[in-house]
PDB file of C-alpha atoms in Angstrom:
ATOM      1  CA  UNK A   7       7.850  19.996  21.854  1.00 79.00           C
ATOM      2  CA  UNK A   8      10.765  22.098  20.646  1.00 93.00           C
ATOM      3  CA  UNK A   9      13.338  20.699  18.234  1.00 94.00           C
ATOM      4  CA  UNK A  10      16.191  21.508  20.656  1.00 95.00           C
ATOM      5  CA  UNK A  11      14.558  19.287  23.304  1.00 95.00           C
ATOM      6  CA  UNK A  12      13.910  16.499  20.776  1.00 96.00           C
ATOM      7  CA  UNK A  13      17.530  16.730  19.607  1.00 97.00           C
ATOM      8  CA  UNK A  14      18.929  16.569  23.125  1.00 96.00           C
ATOM      9  CA  UNK A  15      16.697  13.655  24.055  1.00 97.00           C
ATOM     10  CA  UNK A  16      17.753  11.811  20.900  1.00 98.00           C
ATOM     11  CA  UNK A  17      21.415  12.643  21.553  1.00 97.00           C
ATOM     12  CA  UNK A  18      21.203  10.933  24.946  1.00 95.00           C
ATOM     13  CA  UNK A  19      18.733   8.096  24.345  1.00 96.00           C
ATOM     14  CA  UNK A  20      18.796   7.431  20.615  1.00 97.00           C
ATOM     15  CA  UNK A  21      20.671   5.366  18.098  1.00 97.00           C
ATOM     16  CA  UNK A  22      21.395   5.401  14.368  1.00 98.00           C
ATOM     17  CA  UNK A  23      21.973   2.220  12.367  1.00 97.00           C
ATOM     18  CA  UNK A  24      22.457   1.264   8.748  1.00 97.00           C
ATOM     19  CA  UNK A  25      21.180  -2.270   8.389  1.00 95.00           C
ATOM     20  CA  UNK A  26      22.209  -4.708   5.675  1.00 92.00           C
ATOM     21  CA  UNK A  27      19.284  -6.999   4.981  1.00 90.00           C
ATOM     22  CA  UNK A  28      18.810  -9.946   2.667  1.00 84.00           C
ATOM     23  CA  UNK A  29      16.126  -9.799   0.014  1.00 77.00           C
ATOM     24  CA  UNK A  30      13.828 -12.727   0.898  1.00 78.00           C
ATOM     25  CA  UNK A  31      12.725 -13.129  -2.715  1.00 79.00           C
ATOM     26  CA  UNK A  32      16.356 -13.399  -3.853  1.00 77.00           C
ATOM     27  CA  UNK A  33      18.605 -14.566  -0.975  1.00 72.00           C
ATOM     28  CA  UNK A  34      21.779 -13.678  -2.876  1.00 72.00           C
ATOM     29  CA  UNK A  35      20.679 -10.020  -3.020  1.00 81.00           C
ATOM     30  CA  UNK A  36      20.779  -7.550  -0.155  1.00 84.00           C
ATOM     31  CA  UNK A  37      19.767  -3.986   0.530  1.00 88.00           C
ATOM     32  CA  UNK A  38      20.656  -1.299   3.057  1.00 93.00           C
ATOM     33  CA  UNK A  39      18.208   0.628   5.208  1.00 95.00           C
ATOM     34  CA  UNK A  40      18.689   3.512   7.626  1.00 98.00           C
ATOM     35  CA  UNK A  41      17.052   3.125  11.049  1.00 98.00           C
ATOM     36  CA  UNK A  42      16.794   5.674  13.860  1.00 98.00           C
ATOM     37  CA  UNK A  43      15.418   4.771  17.268  1.00 97.00           C
ATOM     38  CA  UNK A  44      14.973   6.169  20.764  1.00 97.00           C
ATOM     39  CA  UNK A  45      14.392   3.957  23.803  1.00 94.00           C
ATOM     40  CA  UNK A  46      13.030   5.140  27.135  1.00 94.00           C
ATOM     41  CA  UNK A  47      10.910   3.986  30.049  1.00 92.00           C
ATOM     42  CA  UNK A  48       8.543   6.922  29.526  1.00 92.00           C
ATOM     43  CA  UNK A  49       6.153   6.308  26.658  1.00 95.00           C
ATOM     44  CA  UNK A  50       4.667   9.842  26.749  1.00 95.00           C
ATOM     45  CA  UNK A  51       7.748  11.502  25.313  1.00 95.00           C
ATOM     46  CA  UNK A  52       7.991   8.843  22.596  1.00 97.00           C
ATOM     47  CA  UNK A  53       4.350   9.487  21.710  1.00 97.00           C
ATOM     48  CA  UNK A  54       5.437  13.073  20.997  1.00 96.00           C
ATOM     49  CA  UNK A  55       8.249  11.823  18.746  1.00 97.00           C
ATOM     50  CA  UNK A  56       5.707   9.710  16.868  1.00 97.00           C
ATOM     51  CA  UNK A  57       3.258  12.611  16.546  1.00 96.00           C
ATOM     52  CA  UNK A  58       5.989  14.855  15.125  1.00 96.00           C
ATOM     53  CA  UNK A  59       7.918  12.401  12.930  1.00 97.00           C
ATOM     54  CA  UNK A  60       5.770   9.297  12.366  1.00 97.00           C
ATOM     55  CA  UNK A  61       7.250   5.880  12.874  1.00 98.00           C
ATOM     56  CA  UNK A  62       6.331   3.143  15.322  1.00 97.00           C
ATOM     57  CA  UNK A  63       6.527   2.497  19.045  1.00 97.00           C
ATOM     58  CA  UNK A  64       7.028  -0.975  20.433  1.00 96.00           C
ATOM     59  CA  UNK A  65       7.832  -2.426  23.840  1.00 93.00           C
ATOM     60  CA  UNK A  66      11.254  -3.941  24.404  1.00 87.00           C
ATOM     61  CA  UNK A  67      10.908  -6.655  27.013  1.00 82.00           C
ATOM     62  CA  UNK A  68      13.423  -6.835  29.816  1.00 74.00           C
ATOM     63  CA  UNK A  69      16.332  -9.179  29.150  1.00 72.00           C
ATOM     64  CA  UNK A  70      20.045  -9.478  29.863  1.00 73.00           C
ATOM     65  CA  UNK A  71      19.984  -6.809  32.564  1.00 73.00           C
ATOM     66  CA  UNK A  72      17.957  -4.326  30.525  1.00 72.00           C
ATOM     67  CA  UNK A  73      14.693  -3.167  31.989  1.00 79.00           C
ATOM     68  CA  UNK A  74      11.517  -3.006  29.946  1.00 82.00           C
ATOM     69  CA  UNK A  75      11.435   0.061  27.728  1.00 91.00           C
ATOM     70  CA  UNK A  76       9.475   1.632  24.925  1.00 95.00           C
ATOM     71  CA  UNK A  77      11.212   2.155  21.600  1.00 96.00           C
ATOM     72  CA  UNK A  78      10.249   4.685  18.931  1.00 98.00           C
ATOM     73  CA  UNK A  79      11.741   4.004  15.512  1.00 98.00           C
ATOM     74  CA  UNK A  80      11.692   5.371  11.996  1.00 98.00           C
ATOM     75  CA  UNK A  81      13.419   4.040   8.906  1.00 97.00           C
ATOM     76  CA  UNK A  82      14.440   5.107   5.424  1.00 95.00           C
ATOM     77  CA  UNK A  83      12.911   8.437   4.316  1.00 95.00           C
ATOM     78  CA  UNK A  84      11.287   9.169   7.711  1.00 97.00           C
ATOM     79  CA  UNK A  85      14.666   8.653   9.410  1.00 98.00           C
ATOM     80  CA  UNK A  86      16.297  11.034   6.917  1.00 97.00           C
ATOM     81  CA  UNK A  87      13.665  13.721   7.578  1.00 97.00           C
ATOM     82  CA  UNK A  88      14.137  13.350  11.345  1.00 98.00           C
ATOM     83  CA  UNK A  89      17.935  13.556  11.156  1.00 98.00           C
ATOM     84  CA  UNK A  90      17.850  16.633   8.928  1.00 98.00           C
ATOM     85  CA  UNK A  91      15.631  18.347  11.524  1.00 97.00           C
ATOM     86  CA  UNK A  92      17.926  17.565  14.485  1.00 98.00           C
ATOM     87  CA  UNK A  93      21.335  17.768  12.773  1.00 97.00           C
ATOM     88  CA  UNK A  94      22.126  21.349  13.805  1.00 96.00           C
ATOM     89  CA  UNK A  95      21.372  20.603  17.472  1.00 97.00           C
ATOM     90  CA  UNK A  96      22.963  17.199  18.149  1.00 97.00           C
ATOM     91  CA  UNK A  97      26.388  17.079  19.793  1.00 96.00           C
ATOM     92  CA  UNK A  98      27.120  13.479  20.775  1.00 95.00           C
ATOM     93  CA  UNK A  99      25.692  11.950  17.598  1.00 97.00           C
ATOM     94  CA  UNK A 100      26.872  14.674  15.200  1.00 97.00           C
ATOM     95  CA  UNK A 101      29.231  12.416  13.230  1.00 97.00           C
ATOM     96  CA  UNK A 102      26.715   9.544  13.067  1.00 98.00           C
ATOM     97  CA  UNK A 103      24.009  11.956  11.901  1.00 98.00           C
ATOM     98  CA  UNK A 104      26.210  13.277   9.080  1.00 98.00           C
ATOM     99  CA  UNK A 105      27.145   9.736   7.958  1.00 98.00           C
ATOM    100  CA  UNK A 106      23.470   8.719   7.934  1.00 98.00           C
ATOM    101  CA  UNK A 107      22.476  11.756   5.866  1.00 98.00           C
ATOM    102  CA  UNK A 108      25.302  11.026   3.396  1.00 97.00           C
ATOM    103  CA  UNK A 109      24.006   7.449   3.212  1.00 97.00           C
ATOM    104  CA  UNK A 110      20.452   8.576   2.408  1.00 96.00           C
ATOM    105  CA  UNK A 111      21.810  10.944  -0.252  1.00 95.00           C
ATOM    106  CA  UNK A 112      22.885   7.843  -2.233  1.00 94.00           C
ATOM    107  CA  UNK A 113      19.219   6.940  -2.820  1.00 91.00           C
ATOM    108  CA  UNK A 114      17.815   7.980  -6.173  1.00 81.00           C
ATOM    109  CA  UNK A 115      15.521   6.413  -8.723  1.00 74.00           C
ATOM    110  CA  UNK A 116      17.910   3.818 -10.070  1.00 66.00           C
ATOM    111  CA  UNK A 117      15.082   1.888 -11.730  1.00 70.00           C
ATOM    112  CA  UNK A 118      16.121  -1.439 -10.209  1.00 72.00           C
ATOM    113  CA  UNK A 119      19.742  -1.237 -11.348  1.00 79.00           C
ATOM    114  CA  UNK A 120      21.897   0.304  -8.637  1.00 84.00           C
ATOM    115  CA  UNK A 121      25.475   0.918  -9.785  1.00 87.00           C
ATOM    116  CA  UNK A 122      28.097  -1.131  -7.935  1.00 89.00           C
ATOM    117  CA  UNK A 123      29.880   2.080  -6.937  1.00 92.00           C
ATOM    118  CA  UNK A 124      26.742   3.191  -5.060  1.00 92.00           C
ATOM    119  CA  UNK A 125      26.399  -0.191  -3.323  1.00 91.00           C
ATOM    120  CA  UNK A 126      30.071   0.022  -2.332  1.00 94.00           C
ATOM    121  CA  UNK A 127      29.601   3.555  -0.956  1.00 96.00           C
ATOM    122  CA  UNK A 128      26.567   2.452   1.096  1.00 95.00           C
ATOM    123  CA  UNK A 129      28.480  -0.486   2.526  1.00 95.00           C
ATOM    124  CA  UNK A 130      31.438   1.742   3.345  1.00 97.00           C
ATOM    125  CA  UNK A 131      29.177   4.204   5.186  1.00 97.00           C
ATOM    126  CA  UNK A 132      27.521   1.314   7.057  1.00 97.00           C
ATOM    127  CA  UNK A 133      30.915   0.074   8.237  1.00 96.00           C
ATOM    128  CA  UNK A 134      32.025   3.594   9.188  1.00 97.00           C
ATOM    129  CA  UNK A 135      28.882   4.049  11.285  1.00 97.00           C
ATOM    130  CA  UNK A 136      29.305   0.622  12.907  1.00 96.00           C
ATOM    131  CA  UNK A 137      32.878   1.492  13.868  1.00 95.00           C
ATOM    132  CA  UNK A 138      31.752   4.711  15.557  1.00 95.00           C
ATOM    133  CA  UNK A 139      28.810   3.050  17.295  1.00 92.00           C
ATOM    134  CA  UNK A 140      31.011   0.262  18.671  1.00 88.00           C
ATOM    135  CA  UNK A 141      33.803   2.414  20.083  1.00 67.00           C
ATOM    136  CA  UNK A 142      33.860   3.199  23.758  1.00 43.00           C
ATOM    137  CA  UNK A 143      31.974   6.325  24.646  1.00 46.00           C
ATOM    138  CA  UNK A 144      34.431   9.208  24.968  1.00 44.00           C
ATOM    139  CA  UNK A 145      32.752  12.378  26.141  1.00 41.00           C
ATOM    140  CA  UNK A 146      36.049  14.190  26.802  1.00 37.00           C
ATOM    141  CA  UNK A 147      35.777  16.021  23.478  1.00 40.00           C
ATOM    142  CA  UNK A 148      32.672  17.878  24.652  1.00 41.00           C
ATOM    143  CA  UNK A 149      32.856  20.801  27.002  1.00 39.00           C
ATOM    144  CA  UNK A 150      29.839  21.446  29.145  1.00 43.00           C
ATOM    145  CA  UNK A 151      29.597  24.989  30.487  1.00 44.00           C
ATOM    146  CA  UNK A 152      29.590  25.296  34.256  1.00 44.00           C
ATOM    147  CA  UNK A 153      26.641  27.041  35.801  1.00 48.00           C
ATOM    148  CA  UNK A 154      27.656  29.228  38.719  1.00 42.00           C
TER     149      UNK A 154
END
């Protein structure tokens, strides 16, 4: 499977999220994690995603008007690797991809003490991504060449 095809499929069927999760051992603490997923009714293509990039596939049951689908997902470092591979080919999710890569660039070996400035930057990037993901889809900024 070529990276251009993977990128286009992801651009149309995928999503990028930065999750803020509570540390179960210390409920007052939280951490951020990058998650990338692709949902589709065809499991075969998602098997190819998994073979190329790792991750997991699960079945999303039908609910609230959504039909049953398969979902491939990767998180953290695997998500970063995937996004760096597709970044030069995505169009619709270009901005989200760049935000997610900037987010992952904040991860270093902090040895359990992450500076507040880094936590603030991660939270800011999470909110920026949420704002983009929640806006109405506007495809008017993309021109698609006509085939004659």
